[in-house]
XYZ file of C-alpha atoms in Angstrom:
707
model
C 89.064 278.424 -132.782
C 90.859 278.376 -129.455
C 89.935 281.043 -126.942
C 92.905 283.189 -125.927
C 93.755 282.990 -122.230
C 93.084 286.151 -120.256
C 96.302 287.903 -119.276
C 96.959 288.569 -115.601
C 97.128 292.187 -114.486
C 99.187 292.764 -111.360
C 98.211 295.330 -108.774
C 99.960 298.677 -108.983
C 102.335 299.879 -106.280
C 102.289 303.354 -104.740
C 103.982 305.280 -101.969
C 101.250 306.375 -99.555
C 101.736 308.627 -96.494
C 101.386 306.643 -93.281
C 98.634 308.918 -91.932
C 96.485 307.910 -94.929
C 96.590 304.239 -93.858
C 94.315 302.452 -91.421
C 94.251 298.857 -90.172
C 91.440 296.842 -91.697
C 89.005 294.974 -89.481
C 89.083 292.212 -92.110
C 92.613 291.169 -91.136
C 92.398 287.475 -90.184
C 95.349 287.562 -87.783
C 93.987 287.868 -84.239
C 96.421 285.874 -82.124
C 99.942 286.983 -81.358
C 102.467 284.501 -82.799
C 106.193 284.805 -83.500
C 108.252 287.995 -83.440
C 106.948 290.824 -81.225
C 105.828 294.204 -82.624
C 108.726 295.862 -80.758
C 111.306 293.565 -82.392
C 109.729 294.084 -85.810
C 109.808 297.872 -85.304
C 113.499 297.687 -84.390
C 114.148 295.592 -87.499
C 112.365 298.142 -89.732
C 114.336 300.964 -88.093
C 117.587 299.106 -88.923
C 116.805 297.805 -92.418
C 113.782 299.716 -93.625
C 110.501 298.136 -94.707
C 111.494 295.037 -96.698
C 107.937 294.035 -97.707
C 105.210 296.350 -98.984
C 101.810 296.599 -97.363
C 98.760 295.243 -99.184
C 96.044 297.944 -99.154
C 92.625 298.734 -100.666
C 91.047 302.169 -101.107
C 88.343 303.037 -98.530
C 85.026 303.891 -100.234
C 82.237 306.110 -98.943
C 78.555 305.302 -99.036
C 78.338 306.145 -102.711
C 81.289 303.834 -103.561
C 83.691 306.718 -104.128
C 87.316 306.674 -102.903
C 87.884 308.761 -99.761
C 91.671 309.092 -100.051
C 92.204 306.685 -97.141
C 93.437 303.103 -97.508
C 92.814 300.101 -95.275
C 95.450 297.411 -94.630
C 93.978 293.869 -94.764
C 97.391 292.153 -95.129
C 100.492 293.383 -93.294
C 98.859 294.290 -90.001
C 101.970 293.562 -87.932
C 104.075 295.752 -90.203
C 101.449 298.506 -89.868
C 101.535 298.276 -86.054
C 105.338 298.349 -86.082
C 105.287 301.515 -88.219
C 102.653 302.956 -85.866
C 104.961 302.278 -82.923
C 107.841 304.073 -84.690
C 105.575 307.090 -85.228
C 104.603 307.093 -81.522
C 108.299 306.905 -80.604
C 108.822 309.889 -82.949
C 111.393 307.864 -84.873
C 109.304 308.251 -88.038
C 107.119 311.123 -89.293
C 103.425 310.338 -89.613
C 103.525 311.694 -93.151
C 106.385 309.362 -94.145
C 105.435 307.511 -97.330
C 105.044 303.736 -97.121
C 105.438 301.421 -100.163
C 102.083 299.736 -100.773
C 100.510 297.377 -103.302
C 97.046 298.740 -104.048
C 94.255 296.300 -104.878
C 91.126 297.225 -106.794
C 88.467 298.465 -104.396
C 85.777 296.848 -106.544
C 87.548 293.496 -106.867
C 85.368 290.379 -106.786
C 87.894 288.862 -104.366
C 86.752 289.507 -100.764
C 89.091 291.653 -98.700
C 89.329 288.886 -96.058
C 90.726 286.603 -98.726
C 93.657 288.993 -99.288
C 94.577 288.743 -95.604
C 94.125 284.981 -95.451
C 96.113 284.352 -98.643
C 99.127 286.370 -97.496
C 99.300 284.605 -94.148
C 98.256 281.151 -95.335
C 100.635 280.982 -98.303
C 103.606 282.270 -96.333
C 106.313 279.644 -95.781
C 108.797 279.851 -92.928
C 112.460 280.056 -93.784
C 114.021 276.616 -94.087
C 116.419 275.949 -91.157
C 119.171 275.125 -93.634
C 118.743 278.480 -95.378
C 118.837 280.167 -91.987
C 122.029 278.274 -91.096
C 123.700 279.300 -94.360
C 122.703 282.938 -93.890
C 123.999 282.948 -90.308
C 127.175 281.229 -91.501
C 127.760 283.939 -94.114
C 127.371 286.684 -91.501
C 129.643 284.794 -89.104
C 132.288 284.415 -91.820
C 132.095 288.169 -92.366
C 133.113 288.705 -88.746
C 129.808 288.928 -86.900
C 129.783 287.256 -83.503
C 126.999 285.015 -82.225
C 125.744 287.881 -80.087
C 125.788 290.339 -83.007
C 123.761 287.999 -85.212
C 121.339 287.286 -82.379
C 120.806 291.009 -81.765
C 120.179 291.702 -85.460
C 117.453 289.059 -85.754
C 116.073 289.268 -82.209
C 116.849 285.687 -81.258
C 119.053 284.257 -78.522
C 122.785 283.693 -78.977
C 122.146 280.018 -78.180
C 119.736 279.813 -81.111
C 122.422 281.219 -83.409
C 125.008 278.780 -82.018
C 122.630 275.896 -82.628
C 122.043 276.867 -86.249
C 125.770 277.421 -86.847
C 126.443 274.026 -85.279
C 124.893 272.486 -88.394
C 128.202 273.310 -90.117
C 129.571 270.277 -88.276
C 127.320 267.954 -90.264
C 128.529 266.206 -93.398
C 127.487 268.018 -96.627
C 126.085 264.685 -97.800
C 123.695 264.574 -94.834
C 122.786 268.251 -95.272
C 121.778 267.432 -98.837
C 119.658 264.487 -97.618
C 117.935 266.795 -95.110
C 117.387 269.451 -97.783
C 115.599 266.819 -99.891
C 113.418 265.814 -96.891
C 115.333 262.576 -96.411
C 115.631 263.175 -92.660
C 114.058 265.359 -90.000
C 115.621 268.386 -88.341
C 115.940 266.703 -84.939
C 117.775 263.819 -86.613
C 120.129 266.246 -88.365
C 120.810 268.074 -85.107
C 121.761 264.792 -83.430
C 124.720 264.479 -85.809
C 126.283 267.697 -84.494
C 127.810 265.952 -81.472
C 130.861 265.026 -83.580
C 132.885 266.621 -86.394
C 133.752 263.263 -87.972
C 131.871 263.364 -91.292
C 132.860 259.805 -92.215
C 131.444 258.492 -88.930
C 128.260 260.554 -89.387
C 127.699 259.087 -92.847
C 128.457 255.580 -91.575
C 125.874 255.904 -88.786
C 123.219 257.235 -91.171
C 123.927 254.435 -93.640
C 123.435 251.956 -90.807
C 120.201 253.523 -89.566
C 118.494 254.772 -92.721
C 116.789 251.437 -93.376
C 116.199 250.710 -89.698
C 112.877 251.088 -87.924
C 114.667 253.009 -85.148
C 116.124 256.285 -86.376
C 115.389 258.369 -83.313
C 117.816 261.206 -82.462
C 118.827 259.480 -79.221
C 119.856 256.409 -81.225
C 122.007 258.571 -83.515
C 123.679 260.256 -80.542
C 124.263 256.902 -78.857
C 126.004 255.456 -81.913
C 128.090 258.590 -82.476
C 129.270 258.614 -78.862
C 129.585 254.865 -78.228
C 133.404 255.092 -78.233
C 133.449 258.155 -75.991
C 133.191 258.654 -72.238
C 130.515 260.810 -70.615
C 131.725 263.802 -68.632
C 129.715 262.391 -65.713
C 131.785 259.181 -65.771
C 133.760 258.698 -62.571
C 137.034 258.678 -64.516
C 136.242 262.104 -65.924
C 135.153 263.353 -62.493
C 138.376 262.030 -60.961
C 140.693 263.651 -63.517
C 138.567 266.725 -64.207
C 137.383 267.828 -67.637
C 139.647 270.897 -67.487
C 142.722 268.711 -66.952
C 141.623 266.433 -69.809
C 141.217 269.409 -72.167
C 144.551 270.861 -71.022
C 146.184 267.549 -72.013
C 144.836 267.912 -75.543
C 141.545 266.047 -75.156
C 138.411 267.031 -77.063
C 134.958 267.290 -75.505
C 131.907 266.702 -77.700
C 128.924 268.890 -76.791
C 125.288 268.806 -77.805
C 123.803 272.292 -77.972
C 120.358 270.903 -78.747
C 119.941 268.559 -75.779
C 121.037 268.370 -72.151
C 124.290 266.420 -72.317
C 125.482 266.531 -68.675
C 128.777 268.102 -69.636
C 129.236 266.321 -72.959
C 131.382 263.389 -73.987
C 135.144 262.957 -73.800
C 136.293 261.849 -77.240
C 139.634 260.257 -76.310
C 139.139 257.411 -73.781
C 142.783 256.337 -74.142
C 143.986 259.782 -73.060
C 141.494 259.801 -70.190
C 142.625 256.367 -69.004
C 146.241 257.510 -69.174
C 145.448 260.593 -67.080
C 143.536 258.424 -64.587
C 146.492 256.053 -64.355
C 148.963 258.897 -63.892
C 146.881 260.539 -61.174
C 146.329 257.234 -59.370
C 150.034 256.437 -59.612
C 150.930 259.896 -58.273
C 148.577 259.331 -55.328
C 150.134 255.901 -54.745
C 153.619 257.425 -54.763
C 152.561 259.905 -52.069
C 151.075 257.101 -49.954
C 154.216 254.996 -50.489
C 156.194 257.657 -48.610
C 154.357 256.527 -45.466
C 156.375 253.290 -45.606
C 153.785 250.659 -46.583
C 155.092 247.362 -47.961
C 152.674 247.219 -50.894
C 149.986 249.289 -52.568
C 147.335 247.919 -54.929
C 145.945 250.541 -57.310
C 142.887 249.785 -59.408
C 139.934 251.844 -60.551
C 137.730 248.790 -59.915
C 138.790 246.641 -56.995
C 137.109 243.223 -57.276
C 134.507 242.085 -54.790
C 136.190 240.496 -51.754
C 139.599 241.943 -52.574
C 140.486 242.137 -48.874
C 139.304 238.614 -48.019
C 141.946 236.587 -46.216
C 143.868 239.695 -45.188
C 144.158 240.878 -41.605
C 143.044 244.500 -41.129
C 145.140 246.605 -38.785
C 143.244 248.305 -36.014
C 145.208 251.507 -35.633
C 144.034 254.463 -33.575
C 142.340 257.654 -34.614
C 144.127 260.978 -34.328
C 142.713 262.864 -31.342
C 140.868 266.148 -31.831
C 142.548 269.243 -30.471
C 140.692 271.705 -28.248
C 139.694 273.967 -31.140
C 138.314 271.045 -33.149
C 136.349 269.739 -30.146
C 134.792 273.162 -29.622
C 133.895 273.377 -33.314
C 132.297 269.928 -33.244
C 130.247 270.811 -30.179
C 129.051 274.070 -31.734
C 128.028 272.324 -34.941
C 126.103 269.656 -33.035
C 124.265 272.292 -30.982
C 123.359 274.266 -34.140
C 122.106 271.079 -35.796
C 119.927 270.237 -32.752
C 118.484 273.782 -32.665
C 117.509 273.665 -36.338
C 115.909 270.252 -35.917
C 113.928 271.466 -32.882
C 112.772 274.602 -34.716
C 111.697 272.878 -37.929
C 110.828 269.449 -36.533
C 107.116 269.850 -37.279
C 107.567 271.424 -40.742
C 106.562 269.387 -43.785
C 109.345 270.905 -45.878
C 112.481 272.796 -44.917
C 113.297 276.178 -46.497
C 116.076 275.923 -49.063
C 118.586 277.926 -47.044
C 117.926 275.823 -43.916
C 118.264 272.561 -45.854
C 121.520 273.812 -47.341
C 122.871 274.739 -43.907
C 122.031 271.304 -42.505
C 123.984 269.744 -45.363
C 126.977 271.955 -44.625
C 126.871 270.990 -40.935
C 126.656 267.266 -41.756
C 129.644 267.541 -44.096
C 131.705 269.451 -41.537
C 130.861 266.917 -38.791
C 131.751 264.034 -41.112
C 135.181 265.554 -41.735
C 135.733 265.930 -38.003
C 134.583 262.390 -37.234
C 136.485 260.666 -40.035
C 139.907 261.172 -38.536
C 143.002 259.609 -40.089
C 144.317 256.527 -38.311
C 147.751 256.106 -36.780
C 149.469 252.734 -37.254
C 152.501 251.219 -35.594
C 155.568 251.661 -37.875
C 156.343 247.948 -37.520
C 152.832 247.124 -38.779
C 153.150 249.556 -41.681
C 156.290 247.750 -42.863
C 154.402 244.488 -43.380
C 151.001 245.863 -44.398
C 149.561 247.418 -47.513
C 146.991 249.811 -48.940
C 144.203 249.627 -51.530
C 143.713 252.716 -53.714
C 140.667 253.091 -55.961
C 137.977 255.507 -57.196
C 134.375 255.563 -56.028
C 131.316 256.214 -58.212
C 131.524 259.960 -57.555
C 135.084 260.143 -58.867
C 136.653 260.574 -55.419
C 139.917 258.908 -54.434
C 139.414 256.071 -51.936
C 142.411 255.022 -49.819
C 141.916 251.926 -47.642
C 144.987 251.476 -45.439
C 146.210 248.713 -43.211
C 145.910 245.106 -44.513
C 148.403 242.327 -43.828
C 148.790 239.344 -46.149
C 149.197 235.903 -44.563
C 152.737 235.515 -45.930
C 153.742 238.823 -44.318
C 152.568 237.911 -40.817
C 155.238 237.925 -38.140
C 156.288 234.277 -37.521
C 155.364 232.765 -34.174
C 158.663 231.670 -32.574
C 156.993 229.722 -29.764
C 159.719 230.087 -27.119
C 160.541 233.616 -28.114
C 161.406 235.822 -31.030
C 163.776 234.525 -33.655
C 167.013 236.398 -33.366
C 167.885 238.552 -36.340
C 171.465 238.589 -37.566
C 173.375 241.465 -36.093
C 173.053 244.576 -38.187
C 169.984 243.282 -40.091
C 166.208 243.680 -39.787
C 164.045 241.606 -42.125
C 167.128 240.873 -44.175
C 168.044 244.549 -44.551
C 171.373 245.939 -43.439
C 170.900 248.698 -40.901
C 174.255 250.263 -39.860
C 172.352 251.729 -36.967
C 169.392 252.825 -39.102
C 166.682 250.890 -40.865
C 167.374 250.806 -44.608
C 164.443 252.204 -46.600
C 162.164 249.617 -48.131
C 160.849 250.174 -51.666
C 157.056 249.921 -51.742
C 155.671 247.520 -54.336
C 152.953 249.342 -56.244
C 150.575 247.140 -58.238
C 148.434 248.877 -60.859
C 145.445 246.814 -61.961
C 146.145 243.089 -62.091
C 149.917 243.338 -62.575
C 152.714 245.066 -60.644
C 153.673 248.319 -62.285
C 157.177 248.238 -63.685
C 159.253 251.205 -64.739
C 160.217 251.468 -68.385
C 163.819 252.036 -67.457
C 165.987 249.943 -65.207
C 164.265 246.668 -66.134
C 167.554 244.927 -66.860
C 166.791 241.742 -64.978
C 166.555 238.415 -66.772
C 163.433 237.271 -64.906
C 160.422 236.719 -67.180
C 157.267 237.676 -65.307
C 153.750 236.409 -66.155
C 151.862 238.218 -68.876
C 149.328 240.804 -67.672
C 145.888 239.231 -67.289
C 144.168 241.801 -69.516
C 146.686 241.113 -72.289
C 145.977 237.369 -72.078
C 142.244 238.111 -72.289
C 142.744 240.241 -75.398
C 145.001 237.659 -77.080
C 142.594 234.793 -76.428
C 139.737 236.888 -77.834
C 141.671 236.937 -81.125
C 142.145 233.175 -80.877
C 138.449 232.591 -80.138
C 137.406 234.563 -83.193
C 139.912 232.710 -85.369
C 138.614 229.370 -84.035
C 135.043 230.345 -84.872
C 136.060 231.102 -88.425
C 138.022 227.857 -88.667
C 135.150 225.696 -87.316
C 132.608 227.429 -89.555
C 134.815 226.557 -92.525
C 135.004 222.882 -91.530
C 131.525 221.259 -91.316
C 132.986 217.873 -90.393
C 134.692 219.297 -87.302
C 131.550 221.284 -86.439
C 129.450 218.107 -86.669
C 131.924 216.254 -84.434
C 131.897 219.108 -81.899
C 128.106 219.169 -81.835
C 127.844 215.388 -81.456
C 130.445 215.556 -78.699
C 128.270 218.063 -76.852
C 125.065 216.091 -77.446
C 126.612 212.800 -76.323
C 127.794 214.418 -73.098
C 124.332 215.865 -72.543
C 122.624 212.569 -73.406
C 124.770 210.215 -71.353
C 125.950 212.594 -68.679
C 122.632 212.483 -66.774
C 121.968 216.180 -67.368
C 118.314 217.200 -67.072
C 116.616 218.923 -69.988
C 113.400 220.849 -70.600
C 111.328 221.094 -73.747
C 111.300 219.143 -76.969
C 114.998 219.470 -77.766
C 117.412 221.327 -75.533
C 120.439 221.155 -77.814
C 121.435 224.788 -78.236
C 124.315 227.094 -79.026
C 124.818 230.067 -76.722
C 126.376 232.972 -78.567
C 129.490 233.914 -76.602
C 130.222 237.648 -76.501
C 133.502 239.324 -75.569
C 133.137 241.472 -72.460
C 136.606 242.926 -73.054
C 138.406 243.062 -76.340
C 141.328 244.574 -78.159
C 140.584 247.644 -80.260
C 141.622 245.983 -83.534
C 139.638 242.768 -82.964
C 136.627 243.982 -84.952
C 138.851 244.880 -87.916
C 140.606 241.518 -88.140
C 140.204 239.281 -91.178
C 138.427 236.653 -89.064
C 135.882 239.183 -87.809
C 135.138 240.276 -91.358
C 134.858 236.689 -92.594
C 132.425 235.754 -89.805
C 130.356 238.916 -90.378
C 130.222 238.371 -94.152
C 129.110 234.765 -93.680
C 126.450 235.860 -91.195
C 125.045 238.458 -93.594
C 125.064 236.007 -96.507
C 122.972 233.451 -94.573
C 120.705 236.155 -93.175
C 119.611 237.212 -96.662
C 118.638 233.619 -97.539
C 116.945 232.387 -94.365
C 113.132 232.999 -94.208
C 112.745 234.426 -90.712
C 109.429 235.100 -89.017
C 107.581 231.919 -90.025
C 108.599 228.759 -88.183
C 106.939 226.440 -90.711
C 108.579 228.214 -93.638
C 111.961 227.958 -91.907
C 111.524 224.212 -91.345
C 110.519 223.682 -94.979
C 113.466 225.731 -96.201
C 115.945 223.832 -94.023
C 114.484 220.485 -95.060
C 114.923 221.360 -98.738
C 118.582 222.362 -98.420
C 121.143 220.150 -100.112
C 123.531 218.267 -97.832
C 126.487 220.571 -98.419
C 124.439 223.673 -97.561
C 122.993 222.014 -94.438
C 126.481 221.159 -93.195
C 127.773 224.648 -93.971
C 124.875 226.241 -92.052
C 125.373 223.829 -89.153
C 129.060 224.713 -89.018
C 128.265 228.419 -89.047
C 125.772 228.142 -86.169
C 128.002 225.877 -84.055
C 130.926 228.263 -84.496
C 129.153 231.017 -82.549
C 129.316 228.866 -79.428
C 133.122 228.566 -79.581
C 134.749 230.075 -76.500
C 138.534 229.902 -76.145
C 138.560 233.069 -74.056
C 140.698 233.349 -70.939
C 138.918 235.016 -68.048
C 139.582 235.724 -64.416
C 138.892 232.849 -62.050
C 136.112 233.529 -59.569
C 136.662 231.490 -56.378
C 133.197 232.388 -55.022
C 131.120 230.234 -57.325
C 129.825 232.573 -60.043
C 131.800 232.604 -63.252
C 134.366 230.114 -64.456
C 136.324 227.851 -62.113
C 139.964 226.920 -62.521
C 138.972 223.435 -63.639
C 136.420 224.797 -66.099
C 138.915 227.236 -67.593
C 141.521 224.522 -68.049
C 138.939 222.267 -69.731
C 137.883 225.121 -72.032
C 141.456 225.801 -73.143
C 142.201 222.079 -73.664
C 139.168 221.748 -75.937
C 140.201 224.930 -77.765
C 143.617 223.371 -78.436
C 141.911 220.267 -79.795
C 139.732 222.317 -82.144
C 142.751 224.321 -83.287
C 144.631 221.117 -84.118
C 141.824 219.385 -86.016
C 140.948 222.516 -88.004
C 144.591 223.279 -88.715
C 144.265 226.764 -87.227
C 147.469 228.788 -87.274
C 147.203 232.269 -85.777
C 149.983 233.470 -88.066
C 147.998 232.363 -91.122
C 144.939 233.972 -89.520
C 146.765 237.310 -89.740
C 147.954 237.960 -86.182
C 151.280 239.805 -85.942
C 152.964 241.180 -82.799
C 152.694 244.975 -82.728
C 153.318 247.722 -80.205
C 149.569 248.085 -79.668
C 148.554 244.443 -79.264
C 151.545 243.015 -77.366
C 155.006 244.606 -77.398
C 153.950 247.905 -75.837
C 152.087 246.121 -73.047
C 154.816 243.865 -71.657
C 158.135 244.398 -69.913
C 161.466 244.853 -71.662
C 162.416 241.304 -70.627
C 159.363 239.973 -72.446
C 160.174 242.039 -75.540
C 163.726 240.697 -75.659
C 162.456 237.144 -75.106
C 160.088 237.518 -78.068
C 162.806 238.879 -80.368
C 165.245 236.209 -79.209
C 162.711 233.459 -79.998
C 161.458 234.966 -83.238
C 164.535 236.612 -84.754
C 167.502 235.209 -82.866
C 170.011 236.298 -80.243
C 171.775 238.657 -82.634
C 168.547 240.619 -83.195
C 167.910 240.789 -79.448
C 171.396 242.186 -78.867
C 170.697 244.950 -81.383
C 167.896 246.414 -79.273
C 168.738 245.463 -75.672
C 170.142 248.935 -74.920
C 167.060 250.876 -76.088
C 164.371 252.508 -74.007
C 161.162 250.534 -73.797
C 159.180 252.589 -76.323
C 161.917 252.452 -78.963
C 162.604 248.802 -78.162
C 158.937 247.904 -78.758
C 158.886 249.694 -82.140
C 162.085 247.990 -83.324
C 160.868 244.620 -82.039
C 157.692 245.027 -84.128
C 159.879 245.522 -87.216
C 162.141 242.564 -86.410
C 159.228 240.193 -85.698
C 156.997 241.292 -88.603
C 157.564 238.172 -90.751
C 159.001 235.833 -88.138
C 155.820 233.829 -87.397
C 156.406 234.302 -83.658
C 153.394 233.938 -81.331
C 153.000 234.612 -77.585
C 152.069 231.710 -75.320
C 148.263 232.318 -75.254
C 148.132 231.965 -79.045
C 150.212 228.781 -79.250
C 148.952 225.255 -78.880
C 149.656 223.780 -75.457
C 153.052 222.109 -75.434
C 154.255 223.842 -78.580
C 157.487 225.773 -78.239
C 158.723 228.449 -80.623
C 161.491 227.294 -82.972
C 164.990 228.239 -81.907
C 166.529 230.631 -84.422
C 170.141 229.734 -85.221
C 172.319 232.605 -86.340
C 176.026 232.959 -86.862
C 177.949 235.874 -85.468
C 178.366 237.369 -88.937
C 174.825 236.693 -90.088
C 173.818 239.652 -92.200
C 170.100 238.800 -92.384
C 169.256 240.958 -89.371
C 168.656 244.524 -90.450
C 170.861 246.925 -88.544
C 169.275 249.616 -86.416
C 169.298 253.242 -87.504
C 172.377 255.040 -86.212
C 170.445 257.178 -83.750
C 169.028 254.005 -82.136
C 172.241 252.017 -82.299
C 173.985 254.418 -79.957
C 176.340 255.795 -82.638
C 177.199 259.425 -83.052
C 174.376 261.415 -84.659
C 175.485 262.030 -88.264
C 173.247 265.070 -88.452
C 175.439 266.788 -85.911
C 178.485 266.030 -88.059
C 176.711 267.422 -91.112
C 176.639 263.955 -92.659
C 175.104 264.292 -96.154
C 173.334 260.933 -96.039
C 171.378 261.644 -92.877
C 167.648 262.103 -93.492
C 165.723 262.824 -90.283
């Protein structure tokens, strides 16, 4: 017969006057930890006692109850109530809810104290966040919540910041799938899709540190300490609609600017505004670039100029500052360390003296007319203006026997009528002269901007890699070509076999390059091989390769060779490091050869001219040239009156299915087909009325107008 289980009897609860309670010496808590007694007393005064005290009757020598009760568990609550009594905020006879244990229990009294403290579990941070969020939704401010729970407002902000994290990641954290510091790292952005993408990337990685999460979430942003941000100012960026990501859990040096394109636009506008102000001084040219290349002034003649003299007041100020500096140095010359206020004053004096010494230069007006200025930004985000450089072609010609006579009424080819006609300063932004959107009605076709050529050839390089990887025969020929040159070209080698493929990376690339069909095809092929190849054991790899069938060996060879393909245009470096003009020309010739033998067509590869990748980055003349070549003269005439932005959008529509390619994406020597169209050809879609220059039908109340 089964023995019935003994039923559990719970301890009874009673309300006991406070003056009948005493703190037990068996309480195991000895060290102060967590919330202070004062804060706990304030909490009890606000909310009442939320948790009963655990007490046992006090027995006399004959084991009889004395009417007093000792508190082995709940000592901090007892002390908080004691403090309220001392503050006369509570009567000493006020009853306290208590759970009374049996005085003759076999369980030691110390065990009661240990069990209550040992089995207590802190509130889960996610539960705390949700509770704070509920209070915040009910109208409580960060400060109100902080005051109620005796924590800092920053602590409340940090917990509420968890609302920025994807619910999917919160669920993973709740199920112990990630740590709190990892979860907090995701709060730097509100983009839930990006958060989930980063976690999916890292969850099976050996490196899932919070810094790695923050780095991936902010890799497309710009730090507030970046010189571009310092130059524009974070306040100006925010005023323009920019968003700043902040990390409340870590020092973030001002955060991250989420919109680099907006920041670059603001930098360009501010630099251009500065250049316009400098242009009023009469310089012939101004080069504006955030990063001026090394040796940018080589071959140019610097003007000497003369410094503006100090006036009497400035001389007196300089002398006084120098004397004060000398006195401080004499007084503290023997000191190991300067007091903070003295060190600060010395810095102020040095800055003031530097401003007095760095006087602006005065140049001869005739020199200004043939010279130019470099405008850039230094690492601290300060504007740097370097005036007075003359190009060789702008030097005054040496007449030998005397000056060459200018035609009457002209100076440098400009009509004077008694006064010198104003010269328009040529302002060059980056690598290409800046051109206004309006007024570009000339027929001259200027070279494509260098950065645009770099971006276009990056697309071509990626397409070539995909084409070579899909054609093992061409890949084998390319590899043999390289090996034959190495073998018979008297190049030295080291090691057993120095045939290698150097993976070529793109230092600069278009934003949509990674999303192109070629990029996806190359990445998919890479992942497919990676799952099959036995890495980590050289012998196993050799055995695996040796056992491959011929088709698989050729396919793998083609894939590996393709990563060495480089059809990228880059800036020529005349100083030895980097690519030479001859090397670049050879690279592009070989790229053309590979494109021909693989049958690569950039149109088939998916490239189409858009506002972002071409049409919005060239002049109006270039846009019209593209439409004329791709869609015909009639199509070009439809848009030639539009502003540049509207012209680029309409050109994208007209060229969508034309198969037109810009020069860097064509094979050398290939010309675009000439589109023949009759005057009455109806194949060209007419522009909307508001772009065609017709009367706005909306203003006439036209029923068919749909804005």
